[in-house]
Amino acid sequence: MGHPFPIREIARQAGLSEATVDRVLNGRGGVRESTAREVSQAIADLDRQRTQVRLVGRTFMIDIVMQTPERFSTAVRAALEAELPALHPAVVRSRFHFRETGPVEELTRTLDRIGRRGSQGVILKAPDVPEITAAVARLAESGIPVVTLVTDLPSTPRLAYVGIDNRAAGATAAYLMDQWLGDRPGHVLTSLSSGFFRNEEEREMGFRSAMRARHPQRTLVELAEGQGLDATQYDLVRAALERDPEIRAVYSIGGGNIATLRAFEDLGRRCAVFVAHDLDHDNTRLLREHRLSAVLHHDLRQDMREACHIVMRAHGALPPAGPTLPSAIQVVTPYNMPTPIG
């Protein structure tokens, strides 16, 4: 029973004698099981209280850097702000650096500015390209921990990745698609915002692999570089539909779903099955209107809480923990939508 506390302190916390605590800690006989449990609980309580003391008065300035459509950055901001009270007695302050698109050099300049100015940590959603990899390495060299969110950068010295298992998410989408389409004919459009985001690439690979195993005759039509933005997504989807009259279902990996549905409607086409990701404000409305079949979602509040805890641990303010596990993948339909944040 490892611990850093004096026997006298444990005895006071447990309401037991020092001799009894000594017998429990050293495995001597003559101690009831319930007494041993009381000693274990006292040590756990002391450890938790010590953590609280370490957090009192601590302020952590964290930078949130994301390349993502506004609808998702808004959801991330709301999730973080909803979790801030649960992080007390520490105080977490955040600076947001959001952009929907643009040259990668702008993103690396943002990361380098953070490195020069200083930060307790960076939570990052960025494409997996060499310039970003180098910028994350520079942050690590300057002692700033980086946590990747939603999409990973595994070749960088980032501290941890927080998010779902994206291959499993893609395979889940394939399972749902196969269940709903069954043996009906029709091609499936897979839509990515960009091929440079590792999470989207992994979702597409998981989807393609599972569809090949479950329904090898089904044709998949890949669409990319719409950046998840309605303005560009509409043109790409409409062109794909005009080229291929057999497209009857969509797995939207990268967003832009309002534009995708509008392209179907403008051509008088019906989308039989539509599986998307993330309960942002657009997808929430589309799901309520039964225009999406299902949304694969994960608890952003839990993700932001875990990302903040990882940064705190990097500064010794929380005790060490085991490896970060993937977030649970939730299959959300119009009938089991979670209560909105706030």
Coordinates of C-alpha atoms in Angstrom, one line a residue:
M1 CA 0.0 0.0 0.0
G2 CA 2.3 2.8 -1.3
H3 CA 1.8 6.3 0.1
P4 CA 3.8 9.4 1.0
F5 CA 2.0 10.2 4.3
P6 CA 3.3 9.8 7.9
I7 CA 1.5 7.1 10.0
R8 CA 0.4 9.8 12.4
E9 CA -1.4 11.7 9.6
I10 CA -3.1 8.6 8.3
A11 CA -4.2 7.6 11.8
R12 CA -5.7 11.1 12.4
Q13 CA -7.5 10.9 9.0
A14 CA -8.9 7.4 9.7
G15 CA -9.7 7.9 13.4
L16 CA -7.6 4.9 14.3
S17 CA -4.5 4.4 16.5
E18 CA -1.1 4.7 15.0
A19 CA -0.4 1.1 16.1
T20 CA -3.4 -0.2 14.1
V21 CA -2.4 1.8 11.0
D22 CA 1.2 0.4 11.4
R23 CA -0.2 -3.1 11.5
V24 CA -2.3 -2.6 8.4
L25 CA 0.5 -0.9 6.4
N26 CA 3.0 -3.6 7.2
G27 CA 0.6 -6.5 6.7
R28 CA 0.7 -7.8 10.3
G29 CA -2.2 -9.9 11.6
G30 CA -4.9 -9.1 14.0
V31 CA -6.6 -6.5 11.8
R32 CA -10.2 -6.7 10.6
E33 CA -10.8 -6.3 6.8
S34 CA -13.1 -3.3 7.5
T35 CA -10.2 -1.6 9.4
A36 CA -7.9 -2.2 6.4
R37 CA -10.5 -0.6 4.2
E38 CA -10.6 2.4 6.5
V39 CA -6.9 2.9 6.2
S40 CA -7.0 2.6 2.4
Q41 CA -9.8 5.2 2.3
A42 CA -7.9 7.5 4.6
I43 CA -4.9 7.4 2.3
A44 CA -7.1 8.1 -0.8
D45 CA -8.7 11.0 1.0
L46 CA -5.3 12.5 2.0
D47 CA -4.1 12.1 -1.6
R48 CA -7.1 13.9 -3.0
Q49 CA -6.9 16.7 -0.4
R50 CA -3.2 17.1 -1.2
T51 CA -4.1 17.5 -4.8
Q52 CA -6.7 20.2 -3.9
V53 CA -4.1 22.0 -1.9
R54 CA -1.7 22.0 -4.9
L55 CA -4.4 23.4 -7.1
V56 CA -5.5 26.3 -4.8
G57 CA -4.4 29.6 -6.3
R58 CA -3.0 27.9 -9.5
T59 CA -3.9 29.6 -12.8
F60 CA -3.3 27.7 -16.0
M61 CA -3.3 29.7 -19.3
I62 CA -4.1 27.3 -22.1
D63 CA -4.2 28.1 -25.8
I64 CA -6.8 26.4 -28.0
V65 CA -5.6 26.3 -31.6
M66 CA -7.9 24.8 -34.2
Q67 CA -8.4 24.7 -37.9
T68 CA -12.0 23.7 -38.2
P69 CA -15.4 25.1 -39.4
E70 CA -17.0 27.6 -37.1
R71 CA -19.8 25.2 -36.0
F72 CA -17.2 22.8 -34.4
S73 CA -15.0 25.5 -32.8
T74 CA -18.2 26.9 -31.3
A75 CA -19.0 23.5 -29.8
V76 CA -15.5 23.2 -28.4
R77 CA -15.6 26.6 -26.8
A78 CA -19.0 25.8 -25.2
A79 CA -17.7 22.5 -23.9
L80 CA -14.6 24.0 -22.3
E81 CA -16.5 26.9 -20.7
A82 CA -19.1 24.5 -19.3
E83 CA -16.3 22.4 -17.7
L84 CA -14.4 25.3 -16.1
P85 CA -16.3 25.2 -12.8
A86 CA -15.4 21.5 -12.4
L87 CA -11.7 22.3 -12.6
H88 CA -11.7 24.4 -9.4
P89 CA -9.9 25.1 -7.2
A90 CA -7.5 25.6 -10.1
V91 CA -8.4 28.5 -12.5
V92 CA -8.1 27.7 -16.2
R93 CA -8.0 30.7 -18.6
S94 CA -8.1 30.1 -22.3
R95 CA -7.0 31.9 -25.4
F96 CA -8.8 30.8 -28.6
H97 CA -7.1 30.8 -32.0
F98 CA -9.7 29.5 -34.5
R99 CA -9.6 29.6 -38.3
E100 CA -11.7 27.8 -40.8
T101 CA -9.2 27.5 -43.6
G102 CA -6.0 29.2 -44.9
P103 CA -2.4 28.4 -45.6
V104 CA -0.6 26.2 -43.1
E105 CA 2.0 28.9 -42.6
E106 CA -0.5 31.0 -40.8
L107 CA -1.2 28.1 -38.4
T108 CA 2.5 27.6 -37.7
R109 CA 3.0 31.3 -37.1
T110 CA 0.3 31.1 -34.5
L111 CA 2.0 28.2 -32.8
D112 CA 5.4 30.0 -32.9
R113 CA 3.9 33.2 -31.4
I114 CA 2.5 31.1 -28.5
G115 CA 6.0 29.6 -28.1
R116 CA 7.6 33.0 -27.8
R117 CA 4.9 34.5 -25.5
G118 CA 4.6 31.4 -23.3
S119 CA 1.7 29.2 -22.3
Q120 CA 0.9 26.4 -19.8
G121 CA -0.3 24.2 -22.6
V122 CA -1.7 24.0 -26.1
I123 CA -4.8 22.0 -27.2
L124 CA -4.4 21.6 -30.9
K125 CA -6.6 20.5 -33.9
A126 CA -4.4 20.8 -37.0
P127 CA -3.6 19.0 -40.3
D128 CA -0.8 16.4 -40.1
V129 CA 1.8 18.1 -42.3
P130 CA 5.6 18.6 -41.8
E131 CA 5.2 22.3 -41.0
I132 CA 2.9 21.6 -38.1
T133 CA 5.0 18.7 -36.9
A134 CA 8.0 21.0 -36.8
A135 CA 6.0 23.7 -34.9
V136 CA 4.8 21.2 -32.3
A137 CA 8.4 20.1 -31.8
R138 CA 9.4 23.7 -31.2
L139 CA 6.7 24.1 -28.6
A140 CA 7.9 20.9 -26.8
E141 CA 11.5 22.1 -26.8
S142 CA 10.3 25.3 -25.1
G143 CA 8.6 23.3 -22.4
I144 CA 5.0 23.9 -23.5
P145 CA 2.9 20.6 -23.4
V146 CA 0.7 20.0 -26.5
V147 CA -2.5 17.9 -26.4
T148 CA -4.0 17.0 -29.8
L149 CA -7.8 17.1 -29.9
V150 CA -10.1 15.0 -32.3
T151 CA -7.2 14.5 -34.8
D152 CA -3.8 13.2 -33.8
L153 CA -0.3 14.1 -34.8
P154 CA 1.5 10.9 -33.7
S155 CA 4.9 11.7 -35.1
T156 CA 5.2 14.8 -32.9
P157 CA 6.3 15.0 -29.3
R158 CA 2.7 15.9 -28.3
L159 CA 1.9 14.8 -24.7
A160 CA -1.4 12.9 -25.5
Y161 CA -4.3 12.6 -28.0
V162 CA -7.8 13.2 -26.7
G163 CA -10.7 11.9 -28.9
I164 CA -12.3 8.9 -30.3
D165 CA -10.8 5.9 -32.1
N166 CA -11.4 7.2 -35.6
R167 CA -11.0 3.8 -37.3
A168 CA -13.6 2.3 -35.0
A169 CA -15.9 5.3 -35.8
G170 CA -15.5 4.7 -39.5
A171 CA -16.3 1.0 -39.1
T172 CA -19.3 1.9 -36.9
A173 CA -20.6 4.2 -39.7
A174 CA -20.2 1.3 -42.2
Y175 CA -22.1 -1.0 -39.9
L176 CA -25.0 1.5 -39.7
M177 CA -24.9 2.1 -43.4
D178 CA -25.0 -1.6 -44.3
Q179 CA -27.9 -2.2 -41.8
W180 CA -30.0 0.6 -43.3
L181 CA -29.2 0.1 -47.0
G182 CA -29.3 -3.7 -46.8
D183 CA -29.3 -5.2 -50.3
R184 CA -30.8 -2.1 -52.0
P185 CA -28.7 -0.8 -54.8
G186 CA -26.9 2.5 -54.6
H187 CA -23.5 4.0 -54.3
V188 CA -22.2 5.7 -51.1
L189 CA -20.6 9.1 -51.1
T190 CA -17.8 9.5 -48.6
S191 CA -17.1 13.2 -48.0
L192 CA -13.8 14.5 -46.3
S193 CA -13.0 18.1 -45.5
S194 CA -9.3 17.5 -46.3
G195 CA -7.0 14.6 -46.8
F196 CA -4.5 16.2 -44.4
F197 CA -6.4 15.6 -41.2
R198 CA -5.4 12.2 -39.8
N199 CA -8.8 11.6 -38.1
E200 CA -10.7 11.9 -41.4
E201 CA -8.2 9.6 -43.2
E202 CA -8.6 7.0 -40.4
R203 CA -12.4 7.3 -40.4
E204 CA -12.4 6.8 -44.2
M205 CA -10.1 3.7 -43.9
G206 CA -12.2 2.2 -41.2
F207 CA -15.4 2.8 -43.2
R208 CA -13.9 1.4 -46.4
S209 CA -12.5 -1.7 -44.7
A210 CA -15.7 -2.5 -42.9
M211 CA -17.9 -1.9 -46.0
R212 CA -15.6 -4.1 -48.1
A213 CA -16.0 -6.9 -45.6
R214 CA -19.8 -6.5 -45.2
H215 CA -20.9 -5.5 -48.7
P216 CA -18.0 -5.8 -51.2
Q217 CA -20.1 -5.0 -54.2
R218 CA -21.1 -1.5 -52.9
T219 CA -19.3 1.3 -54.7
L220 CA -17.8 4.1 -52.6
V221 CA -17.4 7.5 -54.2
E222 CA -14.8 9.7 -52.4
L223 CA -15.0 13.4 -52.2
A224 CA -12.4 15.6 -50.5
E225 CA -11.1 19.2 -50.0
G226 CA -14.4 20.8 -49.3
Q227 CA -12.9 22.0 -46.0
G228 CA -16.3 21.3 -44.3
L229 CA -17.5 24.6 -45.5
D230 CA -21.0 24.9 -47.1
A231 CA -19.8 27.3 -49.9
T232 CA -17.3 24.8 -51.3
Q233 CA -19.1 21.6 -50.3
Y234 CA -22.2 22.3 -52.4
D235 CA -20.4 22.6 -55.7
L236 CA -18.3 19.4 -55.0
V237 CA -21.3 17.3 -54.0
R238 CA -23.5 18.6 -56.9
A239 CA -20.8 17.8 -59.4
A240 CA -20.4 14.3 -57.9
L241 CA -24.2 13.7 -58.0
E242 CA -24.4 14.8 -61.7
R243 CA -21.5 12.5 -62.6
D244 CA -23.0 9.5 -60.7
P245 CA -26.8 9.0 -60.7
E246 CA -26.4 5.9 -58.5
I247 CA -25.3 7.8 -55.3
R248 CA -28.0 7.3 -52.7
A249 CA -26.3 7.5 -49.4
V250 CA -23.7 9.7 -47.6
Y251 CA -21.0 9.1 -45.0
S252 CA -20.0 12.7 -44.1
I253 CA -16.6 12.6 -42.4
G254 CA -15.7 16.2 -42.7
G255 CA -19.0 18.2 -42.4
G256 CA -20.7 20.6 -44.7
N257 CA -24.0 18.6 -44.4
I258 CA -26.4 21.4 -45.0
A259 CA -24.8 22.0 -48.4
T260 CA -24.7 18.3 -49.1
L261 CA -28.4 17.9 -48.5
R262 CA -29.2 21.0 -50.6
A263 CA -27.3 19.5 -53.5
F264 CA -29.4 16.4 -53.3
E265 CA -32.6 18.5 -53.1
D266 CA -31.7 20.8 -55.9
L267 CA -31.2 17.8 -58.2
G268 CA -34.4 16.2 -57.1
R269 CA -32.5 13.3 -55.6
R270 CA -33.2 11.5 -52.3
C271 CA -30.5 10.6 -49.8
A272 CA -31.6 7.3 -48.3
V273 CA -29.1 7.1 -45.5
F274 CA -26.9 9.9 -44.1
V275 CA -24.4 9.3 -41.3
A276 CA -22.5 12.3 -40.0
H277 CA -20.1 13.3 -37.2
D278 CA -20.5 15.6 -34.2
L279 CA -23.5 17.2 -32.6
D280 CA -22.7 20.8 -33.6
H281 CA -25.5 23.3 -34.1
D282 CA -26.0 22.4 -37.7
N283 CA -26.2 18.6 -37.2
T284 CA -28.4 19.0 -34.1
R285 CA -31.0 20.8 -36.2
L286 CA -30.7 18.4 -39.1
L287 CA -31.1 15.4 -36.8
R288 CA -34.2 16.9 -35.1
E289 CA -35.6 17.4 -38.6
H290 CA -34.9 13.7 -39.4
R291 CA -32.7 14.8 -42.3
L292 CA -29.8 12.9 -40.9
S293 CA -30.0 9.2 -40.1
A294 CA -27.5 9.2 -37.2
V295 CA -24.6 11.3 -35.9
L296 CA -21.5 9.7 -34.4
H297 CA -20.7 11.9 -31.4
H298 CA -18.4 12.0 -28.5
D299 CA -18.6 13.9 -25.2
L300 CA -16.7 17.1 -25.9
R301 CA -17.0 18.2 -22.3
Q302 CA -15.3 15.1 -21.2
D303 CA -12.6 15.6 -23.8
M304 CA -11.9 19.2 -22.8
R305 CA -11.8 18.2 -19.1
E306 CA -9.3 15.4 -19.9
A307 CA -7.2 17.7 -22.0
C308 CA -7.0 20.3 -19.2
H309 CA -6.1 17.5 -16.7
I310 CA -3.3 16.3 -18.9
V311 CA -1.9 19.9 -19.0
M312 CA -2.2 20.1 -15.2
R313 CA -0.4 16.8 -14.8
A314 CA 2.4 18.1 -17.0
H315 CA 3.0 20.8 -14.4
G316 CA 2.8 18.5 -11.4
A317 CA -0.5 19.9 -10.2
L318 CA -2.3 16.5 -10.4
P319 CA -1.0 13.0 -9.7
P320 CA 0.2 10.9 -12.6
A321 CA -2.5 8.8 -14.4
G322 CA -2.5 5.9 -16.8
P323 CA -2.6 6.3 -20.6
T324 CA -5.5 8.4 -22.1
L325 CA -8.2 6.1 -23.4
P326 CA -10.2 6.9 -26.5
S327 CA -13.5 8.7 -25.9
A328 CA -16.7 6.6 -26.2
I329 CA -18.4 6.7 -29.6
Q330 CA -22.1 7.6 -29.2
V331 CA -24.6 6.7 -32.0
V332 CA -27.2 9.5 -31.7
T333 CA -30.5 9.4 -33.5
P334 CA -33.4 11.9 -33.4
Y335 CA -34.8 9.8 -30.4
N336 CA -31.8 9.8 -28.0
M337 CA -30.3 13.3 -28.4
P338 CA -28.4 14.4 -25.3
T339 CA -29.3 17.6 -23.4
P340 CA -27.5 20.5 -25.0
I341 CA -24.6 22.3 -23.1
G342 CA -25.7 25.3 -21.1

